[in-house]
PDB file of C-alpha atoms in Angstrom:
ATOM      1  CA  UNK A   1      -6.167  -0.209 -17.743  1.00 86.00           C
ATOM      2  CA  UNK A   2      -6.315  -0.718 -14.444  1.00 91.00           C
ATOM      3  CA  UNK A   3      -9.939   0.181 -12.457  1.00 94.00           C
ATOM      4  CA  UNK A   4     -10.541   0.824  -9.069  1.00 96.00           C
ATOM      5  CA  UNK A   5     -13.167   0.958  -7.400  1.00 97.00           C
ATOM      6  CA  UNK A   6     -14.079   2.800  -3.650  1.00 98.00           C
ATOM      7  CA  UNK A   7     -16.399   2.290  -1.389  1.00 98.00           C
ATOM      8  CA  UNK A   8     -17.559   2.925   2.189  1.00 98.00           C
ATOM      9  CA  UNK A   9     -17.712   6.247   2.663  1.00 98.00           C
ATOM     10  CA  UNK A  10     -20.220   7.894   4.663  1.00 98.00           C
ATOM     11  CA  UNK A  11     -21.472  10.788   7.150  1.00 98.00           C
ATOM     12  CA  UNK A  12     -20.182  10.494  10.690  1.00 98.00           C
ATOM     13  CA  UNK A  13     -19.866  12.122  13.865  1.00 98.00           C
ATOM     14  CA  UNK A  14     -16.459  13.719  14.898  1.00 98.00           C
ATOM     15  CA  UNK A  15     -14.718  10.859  17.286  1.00 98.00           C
ATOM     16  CA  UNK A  16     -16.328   8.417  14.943  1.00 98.00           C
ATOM     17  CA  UNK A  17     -14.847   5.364  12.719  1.00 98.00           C
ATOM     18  CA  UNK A  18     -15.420   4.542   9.069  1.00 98.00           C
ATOM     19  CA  UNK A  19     -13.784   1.458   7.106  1.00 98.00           C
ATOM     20  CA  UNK A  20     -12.981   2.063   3.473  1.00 98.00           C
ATOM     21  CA  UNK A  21     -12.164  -0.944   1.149  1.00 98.00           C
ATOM     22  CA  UNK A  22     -10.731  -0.235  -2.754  1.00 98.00           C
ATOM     23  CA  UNK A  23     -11.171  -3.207  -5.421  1.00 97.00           C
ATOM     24  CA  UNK A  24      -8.216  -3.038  -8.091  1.00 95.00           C
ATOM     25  CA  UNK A  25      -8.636  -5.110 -11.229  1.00 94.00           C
ATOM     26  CA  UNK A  26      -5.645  -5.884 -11.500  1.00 88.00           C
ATOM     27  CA  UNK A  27      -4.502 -10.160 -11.660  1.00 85.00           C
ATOM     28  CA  UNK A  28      -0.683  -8.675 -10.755  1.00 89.00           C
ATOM     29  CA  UNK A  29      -2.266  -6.834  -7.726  1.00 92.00           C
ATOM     30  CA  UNK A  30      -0.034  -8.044  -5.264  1.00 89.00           C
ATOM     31  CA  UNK A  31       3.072  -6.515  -6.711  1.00 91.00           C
ATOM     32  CA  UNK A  32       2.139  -3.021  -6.065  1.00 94.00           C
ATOM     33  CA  UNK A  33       2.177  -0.633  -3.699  1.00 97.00           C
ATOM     34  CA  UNK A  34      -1.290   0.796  -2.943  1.00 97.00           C
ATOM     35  CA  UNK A  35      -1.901   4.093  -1.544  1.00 97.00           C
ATOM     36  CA  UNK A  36      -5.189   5.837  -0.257  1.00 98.00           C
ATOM     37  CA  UNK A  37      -5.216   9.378  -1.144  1.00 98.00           C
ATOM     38  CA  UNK A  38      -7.854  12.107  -0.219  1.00 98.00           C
ATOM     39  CA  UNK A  39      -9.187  15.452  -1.625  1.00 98.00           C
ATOM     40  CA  UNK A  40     -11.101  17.820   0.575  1.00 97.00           C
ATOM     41  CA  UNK A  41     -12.778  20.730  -1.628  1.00 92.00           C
ATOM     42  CA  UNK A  42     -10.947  23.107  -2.924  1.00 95.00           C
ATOM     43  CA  UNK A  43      -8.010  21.728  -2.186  1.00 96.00           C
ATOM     44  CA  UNK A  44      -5.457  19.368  -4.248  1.00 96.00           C
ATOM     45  CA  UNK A  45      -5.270  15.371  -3.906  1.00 96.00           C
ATOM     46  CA  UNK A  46      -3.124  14.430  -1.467  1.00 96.00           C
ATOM     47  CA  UNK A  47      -1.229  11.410  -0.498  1.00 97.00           C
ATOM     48  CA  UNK A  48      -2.665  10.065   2.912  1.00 97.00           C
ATOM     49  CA  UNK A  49      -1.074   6.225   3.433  1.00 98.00           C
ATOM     50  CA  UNK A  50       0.181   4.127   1.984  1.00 98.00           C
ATOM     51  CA  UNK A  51       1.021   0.596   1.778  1.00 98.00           C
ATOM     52  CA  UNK A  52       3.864  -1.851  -0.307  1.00 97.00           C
ATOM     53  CA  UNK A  53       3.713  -5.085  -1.527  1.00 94.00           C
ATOM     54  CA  UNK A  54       5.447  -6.640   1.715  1.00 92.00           C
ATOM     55  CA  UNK A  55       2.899  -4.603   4.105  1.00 94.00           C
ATOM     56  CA  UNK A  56       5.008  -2.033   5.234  1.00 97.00           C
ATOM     57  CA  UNK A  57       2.746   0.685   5.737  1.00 98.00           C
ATOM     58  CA  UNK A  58       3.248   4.351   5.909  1.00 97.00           C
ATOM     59  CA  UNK A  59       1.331   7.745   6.685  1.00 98.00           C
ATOM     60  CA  UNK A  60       0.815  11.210   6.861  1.00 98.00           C
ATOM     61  CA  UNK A  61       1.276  13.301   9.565  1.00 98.00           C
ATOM     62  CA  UNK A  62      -2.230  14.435   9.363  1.00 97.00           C
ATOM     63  CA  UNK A  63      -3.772  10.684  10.125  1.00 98.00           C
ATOM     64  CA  UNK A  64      -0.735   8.787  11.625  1.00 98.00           C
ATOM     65  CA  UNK A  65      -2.227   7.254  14.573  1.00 98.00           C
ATOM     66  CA  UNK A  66      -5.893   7.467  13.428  1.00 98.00           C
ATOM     67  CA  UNK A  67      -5.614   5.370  10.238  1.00 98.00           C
ATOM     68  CA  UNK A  68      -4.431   2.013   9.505  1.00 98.00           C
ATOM     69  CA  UNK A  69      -4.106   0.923   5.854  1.00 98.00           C
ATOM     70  CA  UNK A  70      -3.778  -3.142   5.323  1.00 98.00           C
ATOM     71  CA  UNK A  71      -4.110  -5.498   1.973  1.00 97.00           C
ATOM     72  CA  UNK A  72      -6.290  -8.505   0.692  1.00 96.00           C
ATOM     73  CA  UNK A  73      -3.994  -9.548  -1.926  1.00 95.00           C
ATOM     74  CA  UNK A  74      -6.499 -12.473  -2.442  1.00 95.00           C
ATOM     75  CA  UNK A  75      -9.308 -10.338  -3.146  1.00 96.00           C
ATOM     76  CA  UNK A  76      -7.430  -7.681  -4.732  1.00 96.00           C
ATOM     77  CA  UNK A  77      -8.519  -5.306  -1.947  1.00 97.00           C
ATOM     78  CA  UNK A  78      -6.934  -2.425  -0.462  1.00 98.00           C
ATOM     79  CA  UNK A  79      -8.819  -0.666   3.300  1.00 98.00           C
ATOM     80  CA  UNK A  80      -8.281   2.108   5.066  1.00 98.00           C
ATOM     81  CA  UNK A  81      -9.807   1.979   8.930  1.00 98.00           C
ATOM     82  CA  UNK A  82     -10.046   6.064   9.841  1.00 98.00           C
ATOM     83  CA  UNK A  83     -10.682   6.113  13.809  1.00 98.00           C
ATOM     84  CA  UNK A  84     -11.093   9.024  15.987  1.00 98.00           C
ATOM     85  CA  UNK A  85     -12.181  11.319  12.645  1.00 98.00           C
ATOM     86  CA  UNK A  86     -12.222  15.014  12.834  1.00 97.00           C
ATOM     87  CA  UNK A  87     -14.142  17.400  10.682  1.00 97.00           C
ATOM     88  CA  UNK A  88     -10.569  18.156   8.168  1.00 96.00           C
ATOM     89  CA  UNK A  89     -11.330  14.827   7.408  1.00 98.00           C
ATOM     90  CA  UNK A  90     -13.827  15.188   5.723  1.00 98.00           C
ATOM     91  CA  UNK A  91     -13.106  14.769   1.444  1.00 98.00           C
ATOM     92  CA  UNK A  92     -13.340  12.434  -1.066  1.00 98.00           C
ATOM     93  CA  UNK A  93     -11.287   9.184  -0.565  1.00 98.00           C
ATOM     94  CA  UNK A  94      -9.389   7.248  -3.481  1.00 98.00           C
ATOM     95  CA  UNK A  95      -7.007   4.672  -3.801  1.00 97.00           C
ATOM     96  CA  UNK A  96      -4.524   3.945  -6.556  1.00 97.00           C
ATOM     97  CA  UNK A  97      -0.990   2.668  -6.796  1.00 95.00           C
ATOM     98  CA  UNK A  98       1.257   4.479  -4.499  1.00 94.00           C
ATOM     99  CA  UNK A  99       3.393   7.578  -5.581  1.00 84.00           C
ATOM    100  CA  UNK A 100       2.621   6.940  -9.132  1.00 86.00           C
ATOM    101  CA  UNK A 101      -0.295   6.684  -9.759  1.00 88.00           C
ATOM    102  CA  UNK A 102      -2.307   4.731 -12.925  1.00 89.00           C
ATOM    103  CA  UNK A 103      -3.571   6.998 -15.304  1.00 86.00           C
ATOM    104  CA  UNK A 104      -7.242   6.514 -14.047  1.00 90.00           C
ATOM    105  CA  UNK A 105      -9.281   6.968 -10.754  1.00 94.00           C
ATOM    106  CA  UNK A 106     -12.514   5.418  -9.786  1.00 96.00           C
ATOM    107  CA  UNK A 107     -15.209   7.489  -8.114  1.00 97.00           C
ATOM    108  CA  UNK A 108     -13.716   7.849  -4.941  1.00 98.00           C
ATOM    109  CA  UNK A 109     -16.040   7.465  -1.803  1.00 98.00           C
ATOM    110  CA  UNK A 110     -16.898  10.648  -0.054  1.00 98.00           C
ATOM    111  CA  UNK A 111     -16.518  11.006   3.832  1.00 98.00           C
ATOM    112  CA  UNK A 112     -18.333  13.431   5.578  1.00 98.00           C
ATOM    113  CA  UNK A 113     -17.517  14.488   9.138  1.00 98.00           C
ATOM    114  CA  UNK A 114     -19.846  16.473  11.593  1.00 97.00           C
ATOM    115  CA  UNK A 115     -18.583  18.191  14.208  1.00 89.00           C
TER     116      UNK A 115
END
């Protein structure tokens, strides 16, 4: 089974950046697409970009224009860059394979936003 593992998180000021990075051991890594997805409390996960094994790249509404997702296949690595955050940001971050995701999560990383 497949872990992941998050990191990067943090507290930051509204307008700020954050960089989030996602190690998947997986050797077939490359092959998949990766997604990041987010859940803020109370609410359910939800989908927030995602990327596919050729590096198309795509987004939700919500961040499109604030986040960039990109790929390490050589490290196995999947990032999220969040720019220009806002306080509905603020959740706790995951990344698995996109749409269908593996049966397991990793910790996620929480970001905070203050406005």
């Amino acid at each position: 089974q497949v872990q992941l593992v998050e990191s990067g998180g943090g507290l930051v000021q509204a307008g700020g950046s954050l960089r989030l990075s996602c190690v998947a051991s997986t050797s077939v890594f490359s092959i998949f697409a990766m997604g990041w997805y987010r859940q803020a409390p109370g609410k359910q996960r939800e989908l927030v970009a995602g990327i596919a094994s050729g590096g198309s790249t795509n987004y939700a509404d919500s961040v499109k224009g604030r986040f960039t997702i990109s790929r390490d296949n050589a490290k196995n690595t999947v990032y999220l860059q969040m720019n220009s955050l806002k306080s509905e940001d603020t959740a706790v971050y995951y990344c698995n394979r996109f749409s269908v995701p593996w049966g397991s999560w990793g910790q996620g990383t929480q970001v905070t936003v203050s406005s």
